[in-house]
């Protein structure tokens, strides 16, 4: 067993004391380090003494904190600034050295300080936005993030803060908000413009399309699809699909138009398509513009519209203008022809007096008069087409009218044709001349019979129809209530080319010598003069339907009485004959002299007025209506009414339907249609000379 000597005991106590001394020094050093009272620590060892400075230990972190863009701050528990980097000093616009020891609340707005105190009192990691005050009193928006620094329990709290300047972020946010508002406004304007454009396209019944020349995709609107006869189709559509809808005769022109649009920048054409849903052929108009990128075409966009109805209206307008021009020419010819017939008929009447005892001459005269009658009928047909005949208009019940001459219709169409009469369910009166209407229906029935050489069925149907403006325009008329009579046959029908010509004078589908070609043209003119119109539909090999639409009459009027006499009436007095045609004037004067009248002659209205002033004994003025120069027969009648109201007036013309009512010219004026016989003239003159009946 080892023994401890006193010397050994003293050594042990010395060692223990040395260790205790070192422990106290270490504790004091740690306390100095904690309190920041030392800047370096010297540590001895086997290799000698080593000096450790605090600056060298945390230098990388100090550099990082000084160079960071955020402000770094160390605060005491009451907000005293214990440390800050240069960034905070720059933020508030003060020297860094002046900030240490001040309360950070001094650099906040007064309204923010109470909230900051509450925020500072929290013990968890936290973050909030505040406004710091610069030296120039400008508020700077910041985010302050705090975290507690771990310390001994009995030590005061130390808070580490990072202060982030939000000015740039706020500015960018405001700029972004402004940009978003501007973008939203632009989107709203664009949306409104697109909505307005779509509304305009819908109102114009147009579809829009966009052809991408790079991908070949064709984007279309729903109206575009409907125009082409599709309702549920894919969003993209290859251009070849569109091209396939066009008629084969138009496809090359369509392809060329789009190829040319790449160079010219514009596409505009009108072509025909066939809709697959109903196999209907429709006219469409395609219009668009080419868009370029770096001088290369990249897309063509535009609109498409169905213009079938417009094309039909244009065609009807051209046809109407053509018919009007032909009508004017026809009316002029009929007028001149009536004057020729007047000369012939008057000469025959005068000649009859001189050969009254010659039976052979009387036979020739009768034959000549029949020729004049046929010529007069022909001119009436021409005048009917040109709408220059006189109409005796009254309210007519169409079904009753057809019933009165059904027997005549049966005889006219023959035994091989079955006649069906289909009256309307409701009856309206129409405003027309019943005799002219009978002639029109009879002409159409005879045409229908001729179109059925092997027999067939002829149906005459009546109906009432109300047309709006669009329907009226498509049929060549105007809106209103109409009474319709349709004549339908089961005959040979007509081709589309023939349908465009059927109302032209002298056009006929019959063999040479079997028709004058005036039947349908007469019907056309009669209907137009009556305020109505005619439509025709025909299918080759199946038959034809011709419909006459006449305006509805509100009240039934009393037919005019036919007070014509058949015997010559002689008289006396002075008659002033006003006629620009010398031969007609001479014949009229001779007839009047034969009837016992004294005759004065004038070739124009001005001359007639002067003669009335010179010859106060004029008892009657007998004037032609149509005369060259500035004064017509109507103008002359107005002048006489104003200056010599006691003198009666008798007018004559081959056509006067376009001139208006005679009452607007002279209340007692009468009219005598050319060509007239001596008997007709004697009756008209006697009627004109008789004083008007008291009203």
Short mmCIF file of C-alpha atoms in Angstrom, two decimals, residues 303-567:
data_model
loop_
_atom_site.label_atom_id
_atom_site.label_comp_id
_atom_site.label_asym_id
_atom_site.label_seq_id
_atom_site.Cartn_x
_atom_site.Cartn_y
_atom_site.Cartn_z
CA UNK A 303 -66.57 38.46 -94.63
CA UNK A 304 -69.02 36.41 -96.67
CA UNK A 305 -72.69 37.14 -97.35
CA UNK A 306 -75.52 35.39 -99.14
CA UNK A 307 -76.54 37.76 -101.95
CA UNK A 308 -79.00 35.46 -103.72
CA UNK A 309 -81.97 37.72 -103.00
CA UNK A 310 -80.01 40.81 -104.00
CA UNK A 311 -79.05 39.17 -107.29
CA UNK A 312 -82.69 38.29 -107.87
CA UNK A 313 -83.73 41.86 -107.12
CA UNK A 314 -81.02 43.20 -109.43
CA UNK A 315 -82.18 40.86 -112.15
CA UNK A 316 -85.79 41.90 -111.60
CA UNK A 317 -84.77 45.56 -111.72
CA UNK A 318 -82.90 45.04 -114.98
CA UNK A 319 -85.87 43.11 -116.36
CA UNK A 320 -88.27 45.85 -115.21
CA UNK A 321 -86.12 48.55 -116.79
CA UNK A 322 -85.94 46.51 -119.96
CA UNK A 323 -89.71 46.01 -119.95
CA UNK A 324 -90.25 49.71 -119.27
CA UNK A 325 -88.03 50.66 -122.19
CA UNK A 326 -89.81 48.19 -124.45
CA UNK A 327 -93.13 49.48 -123.11
CA UNK A 328 -92.29 53.07 -124.00
CA UNK A 329 -91.25 51.99 -127.47
CA UNK A 330 -94.38 49.85 -127.84
CA UNK A 331 -96.65 52.65 -126.62
CA UNK A 332 -95.13 55.06 -129.14
CA UNK A 333 -95.62 52.57 -131.95
CA UNK A 334 -99.21 51.94 -130.86
CA UNK A 335 -99.90 55.67 -130.78
CA UNK A 336 -98.61 56.17 -134.31
CA UNK A 337 -100.42 53.04 -135.48
CA UNK A 338 -103.67 54.33 -133.98
CA UNK A 339 -103.28 57.53 -135.98
CA UNK A 340 -102.82 55.44 -139.15
CA UNK A 341 -105.90 53.38 -138.29
CA UNK A 342 -107.76 56.62 -137.61
CA UNK A 343 -106.94 57.88 -141.11
CA UNK A 344 -107.96 54.56 -142.67
CA UNK A 345 -111.16 54.18 -140.63
CA UNK A 346 -112.19 57.79 -141.21
CA UNK A 347 -111.51 57.49 -144.93
CA UNK A 348 -113.64 54.32 -145.06
CA UNK A 349 -116.54 56.13 -143.36
CA UNK A 350 -116.31 59.03 -145.78
CA UNK A 351 -115.99 56.69 -148.72
CA UNK A 352 -119.07 54.74 -147.65
CA UNK A 353 -121.22 57.82 -148.10
CA UNK A 354 -120.11 58.17 -151.72
CA UNK A 355 -120.64 54.49 -152.66
CA UNK A 356 -123.76 53.84 -150.66
CA UNK A 357 -125.50 52.47 -153.79
CA UNK A 358 -122.67 50.10 -154.78
CA UNK A 359 -123.07 46.67 -153.07
CA UNK A 360 -119.69 45.44 -154.34
CA UNK A 361 -117.88 48.45 -152.89
CA UNK A 362 -119.76 48.00 -149.62
CA UNK A 363 -118.40 44.44 -149.38
CA UNK A 364 -114.85 45.72 -149.74
CA UNK A 365 -115.50 48.46 -147.21
CA UNK A 366 -116.77 45.90 -144.70
CA UNK A 367 -113.66 43.79 -145.18
CA UNK A 368 -111.46 46.85 -144.74
CA UNK A 369 -113.30 47.80 -141.54
CA UNK A 370 -112.66 44.30 -140.17
CA UNK A 371 -108.95 44.83 -140.86
CA UNK A 372 -109.11 48.17 -139.01
CA UNK A 373 -110.86 46.43 -136.10
CA UNK A 374 -108.16 43.77 -135.95
CA UNK A 375 -105.49 46.47 -136.07
CA UNK A 376 -107.25 48.38 -133.28
CA UNK A 377 -107.33 45.21 -131.16
CA UNK A 378 -103.62 44.70 -131.78
CA UNK A 379 -102.85 48.26 -130.67
CA UNK A 380 -104.93 47.73 -127.54
CA UNK A 381 -102.78 44.72 -126.72
CA UNK A 382 -99.65 46.76 -127.27
CA UNK A 383 -101.04 49.55 -125.10
CA UNK A 384 -101.93 47.01 -122.42
CA UNK A 385 -98.33 45.87 -122.30
CA UNK A 386 -97.04 49.45 -122.15
CA UNK A 387 -99.66 50.25 -119.45
CA UNK A 388 -101.16 53.06 -121.54
CA UNK A 389 -104.65 51.70 -122.07
CA UNK A 390 -107.71 53.17 -120.41
CA UNK A 391 -108.97 51.05 -117.50
CA UNK A 392 -112.49 51.10 -116.14
CA UNK A 393 -111.47 50.29 -112.58
CA UNK A 394 -113.97 49.02 -110.05
CA UNK A 395 -114.11 46.65 -107.07
CA UNK A 396 -114.43 43.10 -108.38
CA UNK A 397 -115.09 39.78 -106.66
CA UNK A 398 -112.65 37.49 -108.42
CA UNK A 399 -114.51 34.24 -107.71
CA UNK A 400 -117.80 35.66 -109.00
CA UNK A 401 -116.07 36.98 -112.11
CA UNK A 402 -114.55 33.59 -112.93
CA UNK A 403 -117.90 31.87 -112.38
CA UNK A 404 -119.63 34.17 -114.89
CA UNK A 405 -117.40 33.15 -117.80
CA UNK A 406 -116.52 29.56 -116.81
CA UNK A 407 -118.51 28.26 -119.76
CA UNK A 408 -116.43 30.41 -122.09
CA UNK A 409 -113.28 28.99 -120.50
CA UNK A 410 -114.55 25.42 -121.01
CA UNK A 411 -115.14 26.07 -124.70
CA UNK A 412 -111.78 27.85 -125.11
CA UNK A 413 -109.61 25.05 -123.67
CA UNK A 414 -111.40 22.16 -125.40
CA UNK A 415 -112.42 18.68 -124.31
CA UNK A 416 -108.93 17.23 -123.78
CA UNK A 417 -108.16 19.60 -120.92
CA UNK A 418 -109.81 19.22 -117.51
CA UNK A 419 -110.68 22.54 -115.87
CA UNK A 420 -110.54 22.81 -112.07
CA UNK A 421 -111.74 25.94 -110.25
CA UNK A 422 -110.34 26.32 -106.71
CA UNK A 423 -111.84 29.41 -105.01
CA UNK A 424 -110.23 31.00 -101.97
CA UNK A 425 -111.46 30.20 -98.45
CA UNK A 426 -112.03 33.88 -97.75
CA UNK A 427 -113.12 36.47 -100.28
CA UNK A 428 -111.55 39.86 -100.84
CA UNK A 429 -112.48 42.34 -103.55
CA UNK A 430 -109.76 43.48 -105.93
CA UNK A 431 -109.39 46.85 -107.67
CA UNK A 432 -109.28 46.30 -111.43
CA UNK A 433 -111.05 46.49 -114.79
CA UNK A 434 -113.24 43.35 -114.94
CA UNK A 435 -113.25 43.15 -118.74
CA UNK A 436 -109.47 43.41 -118.94
CA UNK A 437 -109.13 40.81 -116.18
CA UNK A 438 -111.40 38.42 -118.08
CA UNK A 439 -109.25 38.90 -121.18
CA UNK A 440 -106.07 38.27 -119.17
CA UNK A 441 -107.39 35.05 -117.61
CA UNK A 442 -108.70 33.86 -120.98
CA UNK A 443 -105.31 34.53 -122.63
CA UNK A 444 -103.52 32.57 -119.90
CA UNK A 445 -105.98 29.70 -120.19
CA UNK A 446 -105.45 29.50 -123.96
CA UNK A 447 -101.66 29.55 -123.46
CA UNK A 448 -102.01 26.73 -120.93
CA UNK A 449 -104.15 24.72 -123.39
CA UNK A 450 -101.52 25.13 -126.10
CA UNK A 451 -98.84 23.88 -123.67
CA UNK A 452 -100.82 20.61 -123.25
CA UNK A 453 -101.25 19.27 -126.79
CA UNK A 454 -102.01 15.78 -125.47
CA UNK A 455 -104.41 17.06 -122.83
CA UNK A 456 -103.96 17.66 -119.14
CA UNK A 457 -105.33 19.61 -116.20
CA UNK A 458 -105.82 23.35 -115.97
CA UNK A 459 -106.37 24.72 -112.46
CA UNK A 460 -107.58 28.26 -111.79
CA UNK A 461 -107.15 29.02 -108.11
CA UNK A 462 -107.79 32.19 -106.13
CA UNK A 463 -106.37 33.20 -102.78
CA UNK A 464 -105.77 36.20 -100.57
CA UNK A 465 -102.22 37.13 -99.66
CA UNK A 466 -100.58 39.82 -97.51
CA UNK A 467 -97.03 40.71 -98.50
CA UNK A 468 -94.45 42.54 -96.44
CA UNK A 469 -91.88 44.83 -98.05
CA UNK A 470 -89.31 42.07 -98.56
CA UNK A 471 -91.81 39.61 -100.09
CA UNK A 472 -93.22 42.30 -102.33
CA UNK A 473 -89.76 43.30 -103.55
CA UNK A 474 -88.89 39.68 -104.38
CA UNK A 475 -92.02 39.44 -106.52
CA UNK A 476 -91.42 42.79 -108.19
CA UNK A 477 -94.13 44.72 -106.35
CA UNK A 478 -94.70 46.43 -103.01
CA UNK A 479 -96.10 45.52 -99.61
CA UNK A 480 -99.85 45.26 -99.15
CA UNK A 481 -102.94 43.05 -99.38
CA UNK A 482 -103.53 41.29 -102.69
CA UNK A 483 -106.08 39.05 -104.35
CA UNK A 484 -104.32 36.36 -106.36
CA UNK A 485 -105.52 34.32 -109.31
CA UNK A 486 -103.18 31.52 -110.42
CA UNK A 487 -103.46 29.57 -113.67
CA UNK A 488 -101.57 26.26 -113.46
CA UNK A 489 -101.15 23.72 -116.24
CA UNK A 490 -99.54 20.27 -116.45
CA UNK A 491 -97.94 21.00 -119.81
CA UNK A 492 -94.46 21.11 -121.28
CA UNK A 493 -93.13 23.87 -119.03
CA UNK A 494 -90.41 26.36 -119.90
CA UNK A 495 -86.65 26.58 -119.45
CA UNK A 496 -85.08 29.23 -117.15
CA UNK A 497 -83.88 31.11 -120.23
CA UNK A 498 -87.43 31.32 -121.61
CA UNK A 499 -88.76 32.58 -118.26
CA UNK A 500 -86.62 35.72 -118.56
CA UNK A 501 -88.30 36.64 -121.86
CA UNK A 502 -91.94 35.57 -121.54
CA UNK A 503 -93.27 39.06 -120.84
CA UNK A 504 -91.51 40.69 -123.77
CA UNK A 505 -93.77 41.74 -126.67
CA UNK A 506 -93.77 39.38 -129.64
CA UNK A 507 -91.89 36.65 -127.74
CA UNK A 508 -93.70 33.34 -128.17
CA UNK A 509 -92.99 29.66 -127.70
CA UNK A 510 -95.50 28.76 -130.42
CA UNK A 511 -94.78 27.96 -134.00
CA UNK A 512 -94.61 30.74 -136.57
CA UNK A 513 -98.09 31.92 -137.50
CA UNK A 514 -99.78 30.46 -134.39
CA UNK A 515 -99.42 33.38 -132.02
CA UNK A 516 -98.74 37.09 -131.89
CA UNK A 517 -96.61 36.93 -128.76
CA UNK A 518 -98.74 39.61 -127.11
CA UNK A 519 -100.72 37.43 -124.66
CA UNK A 520 -98.38 37.41 -121.66
CA UNK A 521 -97.08 40.90 -122.36
CA UNK A 522 -100.66 42.17 -122.31
CA UNK A 523 -101.27 40.42 -118.98
CA UNK A 524 -98.07 41.93 -117.60
CA UNK A 525 -99.01 45.47 -118.64
CA UNK A 526 -102.60 45.13 -117.39
CA UNK A 527 -101.47 43.92 -113.96
CA UNK A 528 -98.88 46.68 -113.57
CA UNK A 529 -101.33 49.36 -114.65
CA UNK A 530 -103.83 48.00 -112.11
CA UNK A 531 -101.29 48.46 -109.33
CA UNK A 532 -100.41 44.76 -109.13
CA UNK A 533 -97.88 42.46 -110.69
CA UNK A 534 -97.40 39.05 -112.27
CA UNK A 535 -95.20 36.14 -111.21
CA UNK A 536 -94.42 32.99 -113.14
CA UNK A 537 -92.91 29.65 -112.15
CA UNK A 538 -92.24 26.77 -114.49
CA UNK A 539 -90.44 23.43 -114.53
CA UNK A 540 -89.51 21.96 -117.88
CA UNK A 541 -91.63 18.87 -118.52
CA UNK A 542 -93.90 19.44 -115.49
CA UNK A 543 -95.91 22.58 -116.14
CA UNK A 544 -96.28 26.30 -115.51
CA UNK A 545 -98.04 28.54 -112.99
CA UNK A 546 -98.80 32.19 -113.78
CA UNK A 547 -100.14 34.27 -110.89
CA UNK A 548 -101.75 37.70 -111.18
CA UNK A 549 -101.70 39.71 -107.94
CA UNK A 550 -104.15 42.61 -107.82
CA UNK A 551 -104.50 45.14 -104.97
CA UNK A 552 -107.30 44.58 -102.52
CA UNK A 553 -110.33 46.90 -102.73
CA UNK A 554 -112.01 48.07 -99.54
CA UNK A 555 -115.50 48.79 -100.89
CA UNK A 556 -117.43 47.53 -103.86
CA UNK A 557 -118.15 50.23 -106.44
CA UNK A 558 -120.99 50.38 -108.89
CA UNK A 559 -119.95 49.44 -112.44
CA UNK A 560 -120.06 52.23 -114.97
CA UNK A 561 -123.06 52.20 -117.23
CA UNK A 562 -122.43 51.65 -120.92
CA UNK A 563 -124.43 54.45 -122.53
CA UNK A 564 -123.01 53.99 -126.02
CA UNK A 565 -125.43 54.42 -128.92
CA UNK A 566 -125.35 52.68 -132.25
CA UNK A 567 -126.91 55.37 -134.43
#
